[in-house]
């Protein structure tokens, strides 16, 4: 279900001036303009399943970040470990476990205007202010969007500079989290005409998100050495007691600061140029998961946990005409860096408890030491993309959209698995106290030629479309991973497995260097019948793919591309003199040799091609302008996502999944993880007059059904299911002229949603049952939503 898409016209660049209540008497739905098919079109005329949240709806729902808007997109499911680290899935195309440093490329692409902004660790978590709309394109979008859109695409469209007049806006607000801290937001925008044909738009924001997870006082004793670690602030260290002093309440607060500067110059009636620079810095403390064995919204962690996520993007769009063709060039350069510090002592504790891991760790004097690991990590991304396309006139009987695309993403990976006081002989050479070092460079390249051709078999009634994309990908990974030769002299990787004597980016050597190249083509066929000007049905067969790649553990074979084929029938209808819209689709998707990630030996992600799956589903949305002052929205998404072949857990020598095995890890018919069978939302907004002011009341409810935590049955039994949940948000406000005040109460019933469950090492180890009395079901973390939050916001337009 989606909230009503009372969106803004594509040419509208700022919030409209307030209309006097006396003029707001027409009960009607506004037209929704989208650019999903690389053209400017009315949503009701586009034969694609699209959900849209426009400017007004984003503001009305108090959308500030990814978590806020994705819950109103029923085709989208996700896992997350915190801001900026979400893995997005659409239409049930989810195997779970993606998102590691050298994991699979995402199956859903996220775009900021024309440019892709998806990285391996997740898309940019952009602060949602001064945004024109969010478009969610469900199903394979392979022909127009390529490898980044196997299962769908999310497009965030910003408001553009407007030479027609000056405009400005600011908003300030504060909120309090039940049992947590206090947050606040300040944001502002100014649109300044420079001349009759140019303007600049400046946007800035700062947001402080209150914490609500408590890092409670606790201790942990390692059985091999007898050493205890405490996080209490008043702790005094002894030879058998190490004190870290990191316990505190409201542990997971965050500060986000960013800005955007956009310029638009209309060179003449046909050509324009639009450069944009945008950047954001997020400093996120603590952990966004809690440990149910410790308590509700509580954990016991002992080493620093903090992420600094910085990114900036410079983009350029040039639009014009050559003859009858519209020409668009879009290019962008993105740089993202994340500095992470993670507590990894769970891994040390469970391996010490089960396997005596601590007996192998000592200092330079040969004494056993505290075996706790912690991870400083650096990830550096650079992403370049270019697209050049042409489009023939939209009012011609034969229409064409065609172009070329090029993208290169470089990912510089550095992770140090550190143990304090570790002997020099056990440390990676040149990296003191580093038991394990990952120092790798990954490069993903994508080149493509694409096009879609539409022809009106019967003018204004029956249209046929064919599309295709020829692609070429080249993905490589190389570097150093592993232990020193002093710790693991017989290893085939790390220092003992060097294939070159030369240092690699500061690491001892290069111990593997691999690449995988793939070429292929994708197709799309669509037939659309415009029954009446307000009612349309369509059928589509479309394809999507995701490139293969190299495993972070370089001794494993590469994994191959996976492909998704979609068969869909949909409808888009408007009724009651444009007061009611009812859209929807039914579909069946075949997912071939899908990539599946697991935590393997040493806690490293391993990717293999699994077998086949089929996802059948239904999506629908209903928007109703019941009266001139009552707007209602409802919708539904239902998915039946299952394996159609056994998952045995291994492949043959060619990387082809094996299906014939006596005890499959997930037999045929197993439900795919992460995606619920049912997801939906309801939205009602009632406006009324109080004297010369306009007031409103609003309610928004979201339901997410039960989900599975893992594809494999045994691991699923250790982690448990992700329970169904329903949340309710309420808000009310008043507006006069150009100012407005509104209050809101989110998560009214303080529902504890289970968004993700995970362990810090292989589930069979960290989730081992009945090994530690404190953890009868193992140590499994739950990522949850923000508790009940009350807030107030003031907004003023100029």
CSV table of N, CA and C in Angstrom, one decimal, residues 14 126 211 243 269 331 333 358 438 483 497 512 517 637 676 683 709 742 747 786 790:
chain,number,residue,atom,x,y,z
A,14,UNK,N,9.2,24.6,-5.8
A,14,UNK,CA,9.0,24.9,-4.4
A,14,UNK,C,7.6,24.7,-3.9
A,126,UNK,N,20.3,10.0,2.4
A,126,UNK,CA,20.2,11.4,2.1
A,126,UNK,C,19.1,12.0,3.0
A,211,UNK,N,19.5,9.3,20.9
A,211,UNK,CA,19.7,7.9,21.1
A,211,UNK,C,18.6,7.2,21.9
A,243,UNK,N,39.4,-2.6,32.0
A,243,UNK,CA,38.3,-1.6,32.1
A,243,UNK,C,38.2,-0.8,30.9
A,269,UNK,N,16.2,28.8,-25.8
A,269,UNK,CA,14.9,28.1,-25.7
A,269,UNK,C,15.1,26.6,-25.7
A,331,UNK,N,26.1,13.3,-15.9
A,331,UNK,CA,27.3,12.7,-15.4
A,331,UNK,C,27.5,13.1,-14.0
A,333,UNK,N,30.2,12.6,-10.3
A,333,UNK,CA,31.4,12.0,-9.6
A,333,UNK,C,31.0,12.0,-8.1
A,358,UNK,N,41.4,-18.3,22.8
A,358,UNK,CA,42.2,-17.5,23.5
A,358,UNK,C,43.6,-18.1,23.8
A,438,UNK,N,42.5,-7.0,6.4
A,438,UNK,CA,42.0,-7.0,5.1
A,438,UNK,C,42.3,-5.6,4.4
A,483,UNK,N,46.1,-13.6,8.1
A,483,UNK,CA,47.0,-13.5,9.3
A,483,UNK,C,48.4,-13.3,8.9
A,497,UNK,N,50.6,-16.7,2.1
A,497,UNK,CA,50.1,-17.0,0.7
A,497,UNK,C,50.4,-15.9,-0.3
A,512,UNK,N,46.2,-12.2,-3.6
A,512,UNK,CA,45.3,-12.6,-4.7
A,512,UNK,C,44.9,-11.4,-5.5
A,517,UNK,N,34.6,-11.2,-16.0
A,517,UNK,CA,34.0,-10.4,-17.1
A,517,UNK,C,32.8,-11.1,-17.6
A,637,UNK,N,0.4,-4.9,-0.6
A,637,UNK,CA,1.4,-5.7,-1.4
A,637,UNK,C,1.4,-7.1,-0.8
A,676,UNK,N,8.1,-9.7,3.8
A,676,UNK,CA,6.9,-10.3,4.4
A,676,UNK,C,5.9,-10.8,3.3
A,683,UNK,N,-3.7,5.8,5.2
A,683,UNK,CA,-3.4,7.2,5.5
A,683,UNK,C,-4.7,8.0,5.4
A,709,UNK,N,14.3,-14.8,8.9
A,709,UNK,CA,15.5,-14.2,9.1
A,709,UNK,C,16.7,-14.7,8.2
A,742,UNK,N,3.1,22.3,13.4
A,742,UNK,CA,2.5,21.0,13.5
A,742,UNK,C,3.2,20.2,14.6
A,747,UNK,N,4.9,6.3,16.2
A,747,UNK,CA,4.9,5.0,16.9
A,747,UNK,C,4.1,5.1,18.2
A,786,UNK,N,12.6,3.2,15.9
A,786,UNK,CA,12.7,4.2,17.0
A,786,UNK,C,11.4,4.1,17.9
A,790,UNK,N,7.6,12.1,20.3
A,790,UNK,CA,6.7,13.2,20.2
A,790,UNK,C,7.6,14.4,19.8
